[in-house]
Coordinates of C-alpha atoms (C1' of nucleotides) in Angstrom, one line a residue:
Chain K
M61 CA 117.0 61.7 92.4
A62 CA 114.4 61.6 89.6
G63 CA 113.1 65.0 88.8
P64 CA 109.4 66.0 88.5
A65 CA 107.5 63.9 85.9
L66 CA 106.3 67.0 84.1
L67 CA 108.1 70.1 82.9
F68 CA 107.6 73.4 84.7
G69 CA 105.4 74.7 81.8
E70 CA 103.3 71.6 81.7
R71 CA 102.5 71.7 85.4
L72 CA 101.7 75.4 85.2
L73 CA 99.4 75.0 82.2
A74 CA 97.5 72.2 83.9
W75 CA 97.1 74.3 86.9
F76 CA 96.0 77.3 84.8
D77 CA 93.2 75.3 83.1
N78 CA 91.6 74.7 86.5
Y79 CA 92.6 77.7 88.6
G80 CA 93.7 80.5 86.3
R81 CA 91.9 83.7 85.6
H82 CA 89.9 83.4 82.4
D83 CA 87.4 86.2 82.8
L84 CA 89.6 89.4 82.5
P85 CA 88.1 92.1 80.3
W86 CA 91.0 92.1 77.8
Q87 CA 90.6 88.3 77.3
H88 CA 87.2 88.6 75.7
P89 CA 87.8 89.4 72.9
R90 CA 91.5 89.1 73.0
S91 CA 92.4 91.5 70.1
A92 CA 95.9 92.9 69.7
Y93 CA 94.6 96.4 70.4
R94 CA 92.9 95.4 73.6
V95 CA 96.0 93.4 74.8
W96 CA 98.2 96.4 74.0
I97 CA 96.0 98.9 76.0
S98 CA 95.7 96.5 78.9
E99 CA 99.5 95.8 79.0
I100 CA 100.3 99.6 79.1
M101 CA 97.7 100.2 81.8
L102 CA 99.0 97.2 83.8
Q103 CA 102.5 98.6 84.0
Q104 CA 103.1 99.1 87.7
T105 CA 99.4 99.0 88.3
R106 CA 97.2 96.3 89.8
V107 CA 94.5 94.4 87.9
D108 CA 91.6 95.6 90.1
T109 CA 92.7 99.2 89.6
V110 CA 92.9 98.8 85.8
I111 CA 89.6 97.1 85.0
P112 CA 87.3 100.1 85.2
Y113 CA 89.8 102.3 83.4
F114 CA 90.2 99.7 80.7
R115 CA 86.4 99.4 80.1
A116 CA 85.9 103.2 79.8
F117 CA 89.0 103.7 77.7
I118 CA 88.0 101.0 75.2
E119 CA 84.5 102.3 74.9
R120 CA 85.8 105.8 74.1
F121 CA 88.7 104.7 72.0
P122 CA 87.6 101.4 70.4
D123 CA 90.5 101.0 68.0
V124 CA 93.9 102.3 67.0
S125 CA 92.4 104.8 64.6
A126 CA 90.1 106.4 67.2
L127 CA 93.0 106.7 69.7
A128 CA 95.2 108.3 67.0
R129 CA 92.6 110.9 66.2
A130 CA 91.8 111.9 69.7
E131 CA 92.6 115.1 71.6
A132 CA 95.6 114.7 74.0
D133 CA 93.6 116.3 76.8
E134 CA 90.8 113.7 76.4
V135 CA 93.2 110.8 76.5
L136 CA 94.7 112.2 79.7
H137 CA 91.2 112.7 81.1
H138 CA 90.6 109.0 80.7
W139 CA 94.0 108.3 82.3
A140 CA 93.6 110.6 85.3
G141 CA 94.0 108.6 88.6
L142 CA 96.0 105.8 87.0
G143 CA 99.4 107.5 87.4
Y144 CA 102.5 107.5 85.2
Y145 CA 100.9 109.9 82.7
A146 CA 103.7 109.5 80.2
R147 CA 102.1 106.2 79.5
A148 CA 99.0 107.9 78.0
R149 CA 101.1 110.3 75.9
N150 CA 103.2 107.5 74.6
L151 CA 100.1 105.4 73.9
Q152 CA 98.8 108.1 71.6
R153 CA 102.2 108.7 69.9
A154 CA 102.4 104.9 69.3
A155 CA 98.8 104.8 67.9
R156 CA 99.7 107.5 65.3
I157 CA 102.9 105.6 64.4
I158 CA 100.9 102.4 64.0
V159 CA 98.5 104.1 61.7
E160 CA 101.2 105.7 59.6
R161 CA 103.7 102.9 59.5
H162 CA 101.7 99.7 60.0
G163 CA 98.4 100.5 58.4
G164 CA 96.6 100.7 61.8
V165 CA 97.5 97.2 62.8
L166 CA 99.9 96.3 65.6
P167 CA 103.0 94.5 64.2
C168 CA 103.7 90.9 65.4
E169 CA 107.4 91.4 65.5
H170 CA 109.5 92.0 68.6
A171 CA 111.7 94.7 67.2
A172 CA 108.9 96.6 65.7
L173 CA 106.8 96.5 68.9
E174 CA 109.7 97.5 71.1
S175 CA 110.5 100.5 68.9
L176 CA 107.1 101.9 69.8
P177 CA 107.0 104.5 72.6
G178 CA 105.9 102.9 75.9
I179 CA 106.6 99.3 74.8
G180 CA 109.7 97.8 76.3
R181 CA 111.1 94.2 76.3
S182 CA 108.5 92.7 78.6
T183 CA 105.4 94.5 77.2
A184 CA 106.5 93.6 73.6
A185 CA 106.8 89.9 74.7
A186 CA 103.4 90.0 76.4
I187 CA 101.8 91.3 73.2
L188 CA 103.6 88.8 71.0
A189 CA 102.5 85.9 73.3
Q190 CA 99.0 86.9 73.9
A191 CA 98.0 88.6 70.6
C192 CA 100.3 86.8 68.1
G193 CA 100.7 83.4 69.7
Q194 CA 104.4 83.6 69.6
R195 CA 106.8 82.1 72.2
A196 CA 108.2 85.2 73.9
P197 CA 109.0 85.2 77.7
I198 CA 107.9 88.2 79.8
L199 CA 109.4 89.5 83.0
D200 CA 107.0 91.5 85.1
G201 CA 106.6 91.8 88.9
N202 CA 104.7 88.5 89.2
V203 CA 107.2 86.5 87.0
R204 CA 110.2 88.0 88.9
R205 CA 108.8 86.8 92.2
V206 CA 107.8 83.4 91.0
L207 CA 111.2 82.7 89.3
A208 CA 113.3 84.3 92.1
R209 CA 111.7 81.8 94.4
H210 CA 111.6 78.8 92.2
A211 CA 115.3 79.2 91.2
A212 CA 116.3 80.8 94.5
V213 CA 117.9 83.8 92.8
E214 CA 119.7 86.0 95.3
G215 CA 119.7 89.8 95.2
W216 CA 117.2 92.6 94.5
P217 CA 115.5 91.9 91.1
G218 CA 115.9 95.5 90.1
A219 CA 119.7 95.2 89.9
P220 CA 120.7 94.7 86.3
R221 CA 122.8 91.6 87.1
V222 CA 119.9 89.9 88.9
Q223 CA 117.5 91.0 86.2
A224 CA 119.6 89.5 83.5
R225 CA 119.7 86.2 85.3
L226 CA 115.9 86.2 85.7
W227 CA 115.5 86.9 82.0
E228 CA 117.6 83.7 81.3
I229 CA 115.4 81.7 83.6
A230 CA 112.2 83.1 82.1
D231 CA 113.4 82.0 78.7
L232 CA 114.4 78.5 79.9
R233 CA 111.1 77.9 81.7
M234 CA 108.8 78.9 78.8
P235 CA 107.5 76.0 76.8
D236 CA 106.9 75.9 73.1
L237 CA 103.1 75.2 73.4
R238 CA 100.3 77.6 74.3
P239 CA 102.4 80.8 74.7
A240 CA 99.4 82.9 75.5
D241 CA 98.1 80.6 78.2
Y242 CA 101.5 80.1 79.7
T243 CA 102.0 83.9 79.9
Q244 CA 98.7 84.3 81.6
A245 CA 99.4 81.3 83.8
I246 CA 102.7 82.4 85.3
M247 CA 101.2 85.9 86.0
D248 CA 98.1 84.3 87.6
L249 CA 100.3 82.1 89.8
G250 CA 102.2 85.1 91.0
A251 CA 99.1 87.1 91.6
T252 CA 97.0 84.5 93.4
V253 CA 99.4 81.8 94.8
C254 CA 103.0 82.9 94.9
T255 CA 102.1 86.3 96.5
R256 CA 104.5 88.6 98.2
H257 CA 103.1 88.0 101.6
A258 CA 101.9 84.6 102.9
P259 CA 102.2 82.6 99.6
A260 CA 99.9 79.6 99.4
C261 CA 102.6 77.0 98.6
D262 CA 100.1 74.2 99.4
R263 CA 98.2 75.2 96.3
C264 CA 101.2 75.7 94.0
P265 CA 101.8 73.3 91.1
V266 CA 105.6 73.7 91.0
T267 CA 106.6 73.1 94.6
D268 CA 108.4 69.8 93.7
D269 CA 111.5 71.6 92.4
C270 CA 111.0 75.0 94.1
A271 CA 114.5 75.9 95.5
A272 CA 113.3 78.5 97.9
L273 CA 110.8 76.1 99.4
V274 CA 113.4 73.4 99.9
Q275 CA 115.7 75.9 101.5
G276 CA 112.9 77.3 103.7
R277 CA 113.5 80.8 102.3
V278 CA 110.2 81.5 100.5
A279 CA 109.6 84.5 102.8
D280 CA 113.0 86.0 102.1
L281 CA 112.9 85.9 98.3
P282 CA 112.9 88.0 96.2
M283 CA 115.1 90.3 98.3
P284 CA 113.7 93.8 98.8
R285 CA 115.0 97.0 97.2
P286 CA 117.7 98.7 99.2
S287 CA 115.8 101.4 101.2
K288 CA 116.6 105.1 101.1
A289 CA 115.0 108.0 102.8
L290 CA 112.6 110.1 100.7
P291 CA 113.4 113.8 100.4
V292 CA 110.6 116.3 101.2
R293 CA 109.8 119.0 98.6
T294 CA 107.9 122.0 99.9
R295 CA 105.9 123.9 97.3
W296 CA 103.3 126.7 97.3
A297 CA 100.2 126.9 95.2
G298 CA 97.4 129.4 94.5
L299 CA 93.8 128.6 94.8
V300 CA 92.0 131.3 92.9
R301 CA 88.2 131.1 93.4
S302 CA 85.7 133.0 91.2
P303 CA 82.0 132.5 90.6
D304 CA 83.1 130.6 87.5
G305 CA 85.1 128.1 89.5
T306 CA 88.7 127.5 90.5
Y307 CA 91.6 128.4 88.2
L308 CA 93.6 125.5 86.9
E309 CA 96.4 125.5 84.4
R310 CA 98.0 122.8 82.2
R311 CA 101.3 121.5 83.6
P312 CA 104.3 121.0 81.3
S313 CA 104.2 117.6 79.5
S314 CA 107.5 116.7 81.2
G315 CA 107.9 116.3 85.0
I316 CA 105.4 115.3 87.6
W317 CA 101.7 115.2 86.6
G318 CA 102.8 116.0 83.0
G319 CA 100.0 117.3 80.9
L320 CA 97.4 117.4 83.7
Y321 CA 95.6 120.5 85.0
S322 CA 96.5 121.7 88.5
L323 CA 96.8 124.7 90.7
P324 CA 99.5 127.2 89.7
E325 CA 102.7 126.5 91.8
A326 CA 105.8 128.3 92.9
D327 CA 108.7 127.7 95.3
D328 CA 107.6 130.3 97.9
P329 CA 104.4 132.0 99.0
D330 CA 105.4 135.5 97.8
A331 CA 106.0 134.3 94.3
V332 CA 102.4 132.9 94.3
R333 CA 101.0 136.2 95.7
A334 CA 102.9 138.2 93.1
W335 CA 101.7 135.9 90.3
V336 CA 98.1 136.2 91.4
S337 CA 98.1 140.0 91.9
C338 CA 99.8 140.5 88.6
R339 CA 97.0 138.6 86.8
W340 CA 94.0 139.7 88.9
S341 CA 94.4 143.1 90.6
Q342 CA 91.1 142.6 92.4
A343 CA 92.2 139.3 94.0
R344 CA 92.0 139.2 97.8
E345 CA 93.8 136.7 99.8
A346 CA 91.5 134.8 102.1
I347 CA 92.0 135.1 105.8
P348 CA 92.1 131.5 106.9
S349 CA 95.5 130.0 107.2
P350 CA 96.8 128.1 104.2
A351 CA 95.6 124.6 103.5
R352 CA 98.0 121.8 103.0
I353 CA 98.1 118.9 100.6
G354 CA 100.5 116.1 101.5
H355 CA 101.3 113.5 98.8
S356 CA 104.0 110.9 98.6
F357 CA 105.6 109.8 95.3
S358 CA 108.0 107.0 94.7
H359 CA 111.0 109.3 94.9
Y360 CA 110.0 112.3 97.0
R361 CA 107.3 113.5 99.4
L362 CA 105.4 116.6 98.4
D363 CA 104.3 119.2 101.0
L364 CA 102.1 121.6 99.1
H365 CA 100.8 124.7 100.9
V366 CA 97.8 126.3 99.3
L367 CA 97.0 130.0 99.5
R368 CA 93.4 131.0 98.8
F369 CA 92.3 134.0 96.8
D370 CA 88.8 135.3 96.0
L371 CA 87.8 137.1 92.9
P372 CA 84.6 139.2 92.5
A373 CA 82.2 138.3 89.7
G374 CA 83.3 139.3 86.3
A375 CA 86.9 139.8 87.3
C376 CA 88.3 136.6 85.8
G377 CA 90.2 138.3 83.1
I378 CA 91.3 135.1 81.5
M379 CA 89.1 133.1 79.3
E380 CA 89.2 129.4 79.2
G381 CA 91.4 128.2 76.4
E382 CA 95.1 127.6 75.9
G383 CA 96.1 125.7 79.0
A384 CA 93.7 127.1 81.5
I385 CA 90.2 126.2 82.8
W386 CA 87.9 127.3 85.6
Y387 CA 87.0 124.1 87.4
K388 CA 83.8 123.3 89.3
P389 CA 83.3 120.0 91.1
G390 CA 80.7 117.8 89.5
L391 CA 80.8 119.6 86.2
A392 CA 81.9 117.5 83.3
I393 CA 85.5 118.1 82.4
R394 CA 87.5 117.1 79.4
V395 CA 91.0 117.2 81.0
G396 CA 92.9 115.2 83.5
L397 CA 93.4 116.3 87.2
P398 CA 96.0 114.7 89.6
A399 CA 94.1 112.5 92.0
P400 CA 95.1 114.4 95.2
I401 CA 94.3 117.8 93.6
E402 CA 90.9 116.5 92.5
R403 CA 90.2 115.2 96.0
F404 CA 91.2 118.5 97.5
L405 CA 89.1 120.5 95.2
N406 CA 86.1 118.3 95.8
D407 CA 86.4 118.7 99.6
R408 CA 83.6 121.0 100.8
G409 CA 84.6 124.6 100.9
N410 CA 87.8 124.4 98.9
S411 CA 86.7 125.0 95.3
D412 CA 83.3 126.7 95.8
D413 CA 83.5 130.5 96.1
G414 CA 81.5 130.7 99.3
T415 CA 78.8 133.0 97.8
N416 CA 76.2 130.4 97.7
G417 CA 76.5 128.8 101.1
Chain H
dA110 C1' 123.7 102.4 87.3
dA111 C1' 120.6 105.4 89.0
dG112 C1' 116.9 108.6 88.8
dC113 C1' 112.3 109.9 87.2
dC114 C1' 107.5 109.0 86.8
dG115 C1' 101.5 108.0 90.4
dG116 C1' 98.5 106.0 93.0
dG117 C1' 96.5 102.6 95.8
dG118 C1' 96.5 98.2 98.5
dT119 C1' 98.4 95.9 102.3
dG120 C1' 101.1 94.4 106.3
Chain A
dC183 C1' 104.7 104.1 107.7
dA184 C1' 107.2 101.1 104.3
dC185 C1' 106.9 98.3 100.6
dC186 C1' 105.2 96.7 96.3
dC187 C1' 102.8 96.5 92.0
dA188 C1' 101.1 93.1 84.3
dG189 C1' 107.8 98.8 83.5
dG190 C1' 109.8 102.1 80.5
dC191 C1' 112.5 106.2 79.5
dT192 C1' 116.2 109.5 80.4
dT193 C1' 120.6 110.8 81.9

DNA sequence: AAGCCGGGGTG
DNA sequence: CACCCAGGCTT
């Protein structure tokens, strides 16, 4: 009959003081710039993945001004492997806006933050709470899972109707005190206790009024996304090898792997052959059968067939420069490569020209 | 409302 | 292999 003696937020904060994460790189020091960079990197990306990227990024771009001044290729180079490369482009666009419009300082106002490219409702709230000390509820993957269970919210959280309900609950649950700690606390609870698989309810500070636990449905909430079969997209690529390295070109800024450097591609093998022979009349297609790169994205499966061509010394014909480089594994590069392409090129025998081994 | 945009961890 | 993750933008 009587409810829990302490409010949701009070129980969570007490738990956080003892069991929360207090040693994340962006917590020391917790500047607005570092919080912003971490929040963007953490979009759809796990903490353990982000940490090394965050350290290197902050070292190279220590403040808003440094990021605003940087070359786009170098920003993407520091982002390569993280995925969702529009985040990097938006980050730099936002940095330049912050310099021009806000004197190089992130604004502590929700509308101003959310108007910046790459910052949506939840990221704006995370910055407000953690960098400005304001009461602003977030709704990320962890919070969605915690609240969907605690309030037993039906439906897939990605559905707008369900999401709207979760935003309501997030606002109701958030206390007035210690906004930064509460924000970190509810994320920590989701990441370490209220996990997707095998949650540790025996270590949870808010089980007293957890609706999913009472109903014995912790394992069923939140409900999964409706599944759909992934289409397969077949593409053909040209691997042109010269003594100078492998030819890579910059991809368009929109579309998959936007702004990264990769092998030239086409829809069919003859288009690749025509493109190569048009550029390098001395190119010879290698005898071995084409290699294959398989890669799965969130919305389709890529089946990339790779035709190999060899160029004699001095036949490159195209200097490095606008949108093209000759890539050699191990050599320092200043651009970003898609993770599966870099793996492929670094495999023995793919990117070396065979004349030295 | 649905699609687009990466890569890796995990069962 | 399928699902998910410190989401946001575009259509």
